[in-house]
PDB file of C-alpha atoms in Angstrom:
ATOM      1  CA  MET A 160      40.287 124.757-200.506  1.00  0.00           C
ATOM      2  CA  LYS A 161      41.570 123.066-197.388  1.00  0.00           C
ATOM      3  CA  LEU A 162      39.347 125.272-195.346  1.00  0.00           C
ATOM      4  CA  PHE A 163      36.347 124.152-197.317  1.00  0.00           C
ATOM      5  CA  LYS A 164      37.247 120.467-196.871  1.00  0.00           C
ATOM      6  CA  TYR A 165      37.602 120.893-193.121  1.00  0.00           C
ATOM      7  CA  SER A 166      34.398 122.895-192.882  1.00  0.00           C
ATOM      8  CA  PHE A 167      32.535 120.268-194.825  1.00  0.00           C
ATOM      9  CA  ALA A 168      34.031 117.479-192.713  1.00  0.00           C
ATOM     10  CA  ILE A 169      33.099 119.267-189.470  1.00  0.00           C
ATOM     11  CA  LEU A 170      29.590 119.889-190.790  1.00  0.00           C
ATOM     12  CA  ALA A 171      29.238 116.224-191.753  1.00  0.00           C
ATOM     13  CA  VAL A 172      30.391 115.071-188.278  1.00  0.00           C
ATOM     14  CA  ILE A 173      27.974 117.466-186.584  1.00  0.00           C
ATOM     15  CA  SER A 174      25.123 116.263-188.818  1.00  0.00           C
ATOM     16  CA  VAL A 175      25.890 112.576-188.183  1.00  0.00           C
ATOM     17  CA  SER A 176      26.268 113.261-184.450  1.00  0.00           C
ATOM     18  CA  ALA A 177      22.912 115.015-184.339  1.00  0.00           C
ATOM     19  CA  TYR A 178      21.256 112.140-186.159  1.00  0.00           C
ATOM     20  CA  THR A 179      22.821 109.437-184.007  1.00  0.00           C
ATOM     21  CA  MET A 180      22.039 111.342-180.822  1.00  0.00           C
ATOM     22  CA  SER A 181      18.269 111.523-181.520  1.00  0.00           C
ATOM     23  CA  ASP A 182      16.275 109.187-179.252  1.00  0.00           C
ATOM     24  CA  ARG A 183      13.326 107.049-180.242  1.00  0.00           C
ATOM     25  CA  GLN A 184      10.649 106.074-177.814  1.00  0.00           C
ATOM     26  CA  SER A 185       7.720 103.786-178.269  1.00  0.00           C
ATOM     27  CA  SER A 186       4.604 102.981-176.378  1.00  0.00           C
ATOM     28  CA  GLN A 187       2.145 100.123-176.521  1.00  0.00           C
ATOM     29  CA  PHE A 188      -1.580 100.128-176.122  1.00  0.00           C
ATOM     30  CA  LYS A 189      -4.258  97.466-176.140  1.00  0.00           C
ATOM     31  CA  VAL A 190      -7.189  97.063-178.431  1.00  0.00           C
ATOM     32  CA  LYS A 191      -9.967  95.281-176.596  1.00  0.00           C
ATOM     33  CA  MET A 192     -13.684  94.643-176.385  1.00  0.00           C
ATOM     34  CA  GLN A 193     -15.970  92.862-173.946  1.00  0.00           C
ATOM     35  CA  VAL A 194     -18.922  90.933-175.333  1.00  0.00           C
ATOM     36  CA  THR A 195     -21.944  90.448-173.080  1.00  0.00           C
ATOM     37  CA  GLU A 196     -25.205  88.609-173.298  1.00  0.00           C
ATOM     38  CA  ILE A 197     -28.441  90.513-172.753  1.00  0.00           C
ATOM     39  CA  CYS A 198     -32.037  89.602-172.131  1.00  0.00           C
ATOM     40  CA  ASP A 199     -35.125  91.764-171.862  1.00  0.00           C
ATOM     41  CA  ILE A 200     -38.476  90.531-170.616  1.00  0.00           C
ATOM     42  CA  GLY A 201     -41.799  92.173-171.359  1.00  0.00           C
ATOM     43  CA  THR A 202     -40.752  93.716-174.671  1.00  0.00           C
ATOM     44  CA  GLY A 203     -43.576  94.336-177.091  1.00  0.00           C
ATOM     45  CA  SER A 204     -47.031  93.096-176.238  1.00  0.00           C
ATOM     46  CA  THR A 205     -47.564  91.042-173.107  1.00  0.00           C
ATOM     47  CA  SER A 206     -51.058  89.703-172.488  1.00  0.00           C
ATOM     48  CA  ASP A 207     -52.764  89.003-169.189  1.00  0.00           C
ATOM     49  CA  ILE A 208     -54.315  85.673-168.308  1.00  0.00           C
ATOM     50  CA  ASP A 209     -58.039  86.408-168.258  1.00  0.00           C
ATOM     51  CA  PHE A 210     -60.258  83.548-167.088  1.00  0.00           C
ATOM     52  CA  GLY A 211     -63.255  85.576-168.236  1.00  0.00           C
ATOM     53  CA  THR A 212     -66.701  85.555-166.662  1.00  0.00           C
ATOM     54  CA  VAL A 213     -67.764  82.216-165.202  1.00  0.00           C
ATOM     55  CA  THR A 214     -70.634  80.944-163.086  1.00  0.00           C
ATOM     56  CA  ARG A 215     -70.182  79.970-159.477  1.00  0.00           C
ATOM     57  CA  ASN A 216     -68.954  76.377-159.097  1.00  0.00           C
ATOM     58  CA  ALA A 217     -67.201  76.501-162.490  1.00  0.00           C
ATOM     59  CA  GLN A 218     -64.475  73.864-162.695  1.00  0.00           C
ATOM     60  CA  ASN A 219     -61.266  73.482-164.668  1.00  0.00           C
ATOM     61  CA  VAL A 220     -61.464  76.945-166.192  1.00  0.00           C
ATOM     62  CA  GLN A 221     -58.488  77.464-168.509  1.00  0.00           C
ATOM     63  CA  ALA A 222     -56.937  80.516-170.124  1.00  0.00           C
ATOM     64  CA  THR A 223     -53.639  81.621-171.639  1.00  0.00           C
ATOM     65  CA  GLY A 224     -51.512  84.715-171.545  1.00  0.00           C
ATOM     66  CA  SER A 225     -48.115  85.555-172.931  1.00  0.00           C
ATOM     67  CA  LEU A 226     -44.995  87.559-172.424  1.00  0.00           C
ATOM     68  CA  ASN A 227     -42.282  88.515-174.845  1.00  0.00           C
ATOM     69  CA  VAL A 228     -38.609  87.858-174.248  1.00  0.00           C
ATOM     70  CA  TYR A 229     -35.609  89.081-176.195  1.00  0.00           C
ATOM     71  CA  CYS A 230     -32.204  87.486-175.584  1.00  0.00           C
ATOM     72  CA  THR A 231     -29.090  87.586-177.723  1.00  0.00           C
ATOM     73  CA  ASN A 232     -28.632  84.543-179.930  1.00  0.00           C
ATOM     74  CA  GLY A 233     -27.432  81.509-177.985  1.00  0.00           C
ATOM     75  CA  THR A 234     -27.984  83.040-174.534  1.00  0.00           C
ATOM     76  CA  PRO A 235     -29.482  80.485-172.131  1.00  0.00           C
ATOM     77  CA  TYR A 236     -32.126  81.891-169.799  1.00  0.00           C
ATOM     78  CA  ASN A 237     -34.676  80.910-167.144  1.00  0.00           C
ATOM     79  CA  ILE A 238     -37.994  82.585-166.420  1.00  0.00           C
ATOM     80  CA  ALA A 239     -39.496  82.355-162.943  1.00  0.00           C
ATOM     81  CA  LEU A 240     -43.097  83.288-162.186  1.00  0.00           C
ATOM     82  CA  ASN A 241     -43.818  84.480-158.678  1.00  0.00           C
ATOM     83  CA  SER A 242     -47.437  84.716-157.584  1.00  0.00           C
ATOM     84  CA  ASN A 243     -49.649  84.085-154.596  1.00  0.00           C
ATOM     85  CA  GLY A 244     -51.377  81.276-156.498  1.00  0.00           C
ATOM     86  CA  SER A 245     -54.782  82.704-155.598  1.00  0.00           C
ATOM     87  CA  LEU A 246     -57.099  85.235-157.178  1.00  0.00           C
ATOM     88  CA  LYS A 247     -58.322  87.577-154.430  1.00  0.00           C
ATOM     89  CA  HIS A 248     -61.779  89.126-154.179  1.00  0.00           C
ATOM     90  CA  SER A 249     -61.658  92.882-154.806  1.00  0.00           C
ATOM     91  CA  ASN A 250     -63.658  93.703-151.636  1.00  0.00           C
ATOM     92  CA  ASP A 251     -62.469  90.933-149.302  1.00  0.00           C
ATOM     93  CA  ILE A 252     -58.991  89.498-149.888  1.00  0.00           C
ATOM     94  CA  SER A 253     -59.749  86.616-147.511  1.00  0.00           C
ATOM     95  CA  ILE A 254     -61.986  85.174-150.274  1.00  0.00           C
ATOM     96  CA  GLN A 255     -59.675  83.525-152.791  1.00  0.00           C
ATOM     97  CA  ILE A 256     -59.739  81.274-155.842  1.00  0.00           C
ATOM     98  CA  PRO A 257     -56.667  79.025-156.209  1.00  0.00           C
ATOM     99  CA  TYR A 258     -55.078  78.748-159.650  1.00  0.00           C
ATOM    100  CA  GLN A 259     -51.986  77.221-161.241  1.00  0.00           C
ATOM    101  CA  LEU A 260     -49.722  78.404-164.045  1.00  0.00           C
ATOM    102  CA  TYR A 261     -48.162  75.971-166.503  1.00  0.00           C
ATOM    103  CA  GLN A 262     -45.384  75.880-169.093  1.00  0.00           C
ATOM    104  CA  ASP A 263     -47.229  73.591-171.506  1.00  0.00           C
ATOM    105  CA  ALA A 264     -50.662  73.218-173.121  1.00  0.00           C
ATOM    106  CA  ALA A 265     -51.122  69.788-171.512  1.00  0.00           C
ATOM    107  CA  MET A 266     -50.783  71.573-168.152  1.00  0.00           C
ATOM    108  CA  SER A 267     -48.408  68.906-166.909  1.00  0.00           C
ATOM    109  CA  LYS A 268     -45.441  71.117-165.965  1.00  0.00           C
ATOM    110  CA  GLU A 269     -46.189  73.766-163.348  1.00  0.00           C
ATOM    111  CA  TRP A 270     -44.457  77.113-163.683  1.00  0.00           C
ATOM    112  CA  GLY A 271     -43.162  78.832-160.584  1.00  0.00           C
ATOM    113  CA  ASN A 272     -40.094  80.400-159.035  1.00  0.00           C
ATOM    114  CA  ILE A 273     -38.045  77.467-157.743  1.00  0.00           C
ATOM    115  CA  ALA A 274     -35.245  75.863-159.733  1.00  0.00           C
ATOM    116  CA  ASP A 275     -37.135  72.799-160.948  1.00  0.00           C
ATOM    117  CA  ASN A 276     -40.222  74.630-162.231  1.00  0.00           C
ATOM    118  CA  ARG A 277     -38.727  77.614-164.052  1.00  0.00           C
ATOM    119  CA  LEU A 278     -38.963  77.767-167.825  1.00  0.00           C
ATOM    120  CA  SER A 279     -35.559  77.183-169.469  1.00  0.00           C
ATOM    121  CA  GLN A 280     -34.932  78.349-173.028  1.00  0.00           C
ATOM    122  CA  GLN A 281     -32.241  79.770-175.274  1.00  0.00           C
ATOM    123  CA  GLY A 282     -32.226  83.178-176.948  1.00  0.00           C
ATOM    124  CA  THR A 283     -32.568  83.408-180.714  1.00  0.00           C
ATOM    125  CA  GLY A 284     -31.648  87.047-181.243  1.00  0.00           C
ATOM    126  CA  GLN A 285     -35.340  87.647-182.037  1.00  0.00           C
ATOM    127  CA  THR A 286     -38.265  88.443-179.739  1.00  0.00           C
ATOM    128  CA  GLN A 287     -39.811  85.197-178.525  1.00  0.00           C
ATOM    129  CA  ASN A 288     -43.479  85.051-177.532  1.00  0.00           C
ATOM    130  CA  ILE A 289     -43.799  82.771-174.503  1.00  0.00           C
ATOM    131  CA  THR A 290     -47.255  81.334-173.750  1.00  0.00           C
ATOM    132  CA  ILE A 291     -48.389  80.865-170.152  1.00  0.00           C
ATOM    133  CA  TRP A 292     -51.252  78.442-169.502  1.00  0.00           C
ATOM    134  CA  GLY A 293     -53.468  78.910-166.463  1.00  0.00           C
ATOM    135  CA  LYS A 294     -56.101  76.762-164.783  1.00  0.00           C
ATOM    136  CA  VAL A 295     -58.645  77.379-162.032  1.00  0.00           C
ATOM    137  CA  PRO A 296     -59.671  73.966-160.658  1.00  0.00           C
ATOM    138  CA  ASN A 297     -62.808  75.238-158.894  1.00  0.00           C
ATOM    139  CA  ALA A 298     -64.479  78.651-158.614  1.00  0.00           C
ATOM    140  CA  ASN A 299     -66.930  77.889-155.794  1.00  0.00           C
ATOM    141  CA  VAL A 300     -66.838  81.396-154.324  1.00  0.00           C
ATOM    142  CA  PRO A 301     -69.151  84.411-154.005  1.00  0.00           C
ATOM    143  CA  ALA A 302     -69.697  86.558-157.097  1.00  0.00           C
ATOM    144  CA  GLY A 303     -67.309  89.443-157.651  1.00  0.00           C
ATOM    145  CA  GLN A 304     -64.060  90.531-159.279  1.00  0.00           C
ATOM    146  CA  TYR A 305     -60.960  88.469-158.470  1.00  0.00           C
ATOM    147  CA  SER A 306     -57.366  89.179-159.439  1.00  0.00           C
ATOM    148  CA  ASP A 307     -53.736  88.522-158.629  1.00  0.00           C
ATOM    149  CA  LYS A 308     -50.449  89.981-159.799  1.00  0.00           C
ATOM    150  CA  VAL A 309     -47.659  87.762-161.148  1.00  0.00           C
ATOM    151  CA  THR A 310     -44.023  88.833-161.351  1.00  0.00           C
ATOM    152  CA  ALA A 311     -41.972  87.316-164.183  1.00  0.00           C
ATOM    153  CA  THR A 312     -38.206  87.350-163.625  1.00  0.00           C
ATOM    154  CA  ILE A 313     -35.604  86.395-166.220  1.00  0.00           C
ATOM    155  CA  THR A 314     -32.170  85.097-165.246  1.00  0.00           C
ATOM    156  CA  TYR A 315     -29.429  84.677-167.840  1.00  0.00           C
TER     157      TYR A 315
END
């Protein structure tokens, strides 16, 4: 019986020793996310500004066009329009018709690519249709096709 008691005691000490000798290690990790704002210009349908067919010496010819902008809700943005400001004759680019682009229907606020004449808005999380108003003050030029290319740039 004594042998059994000692064997059990030795077994208990070995078991406790093995348990107390086991190491525990831990590690930490982060849970993170970065939230960004996005904007996309030209999504959906964008329409050209087409002054149509006019007679020579036509004055104050007006037309509108549009572009679509998508920005995440609450994202402030600016749109700059960069153009030559002149429609060029298809056969002779030295023949030009000056025009202006505007941010408003009253054509009181020019739209361009410097800080004080860019369009400033805020994203809604929905596609926004932005109207561009254009005016040709005077078309006293030879008959023909005239065009220009405008680059719209969004900064957010």
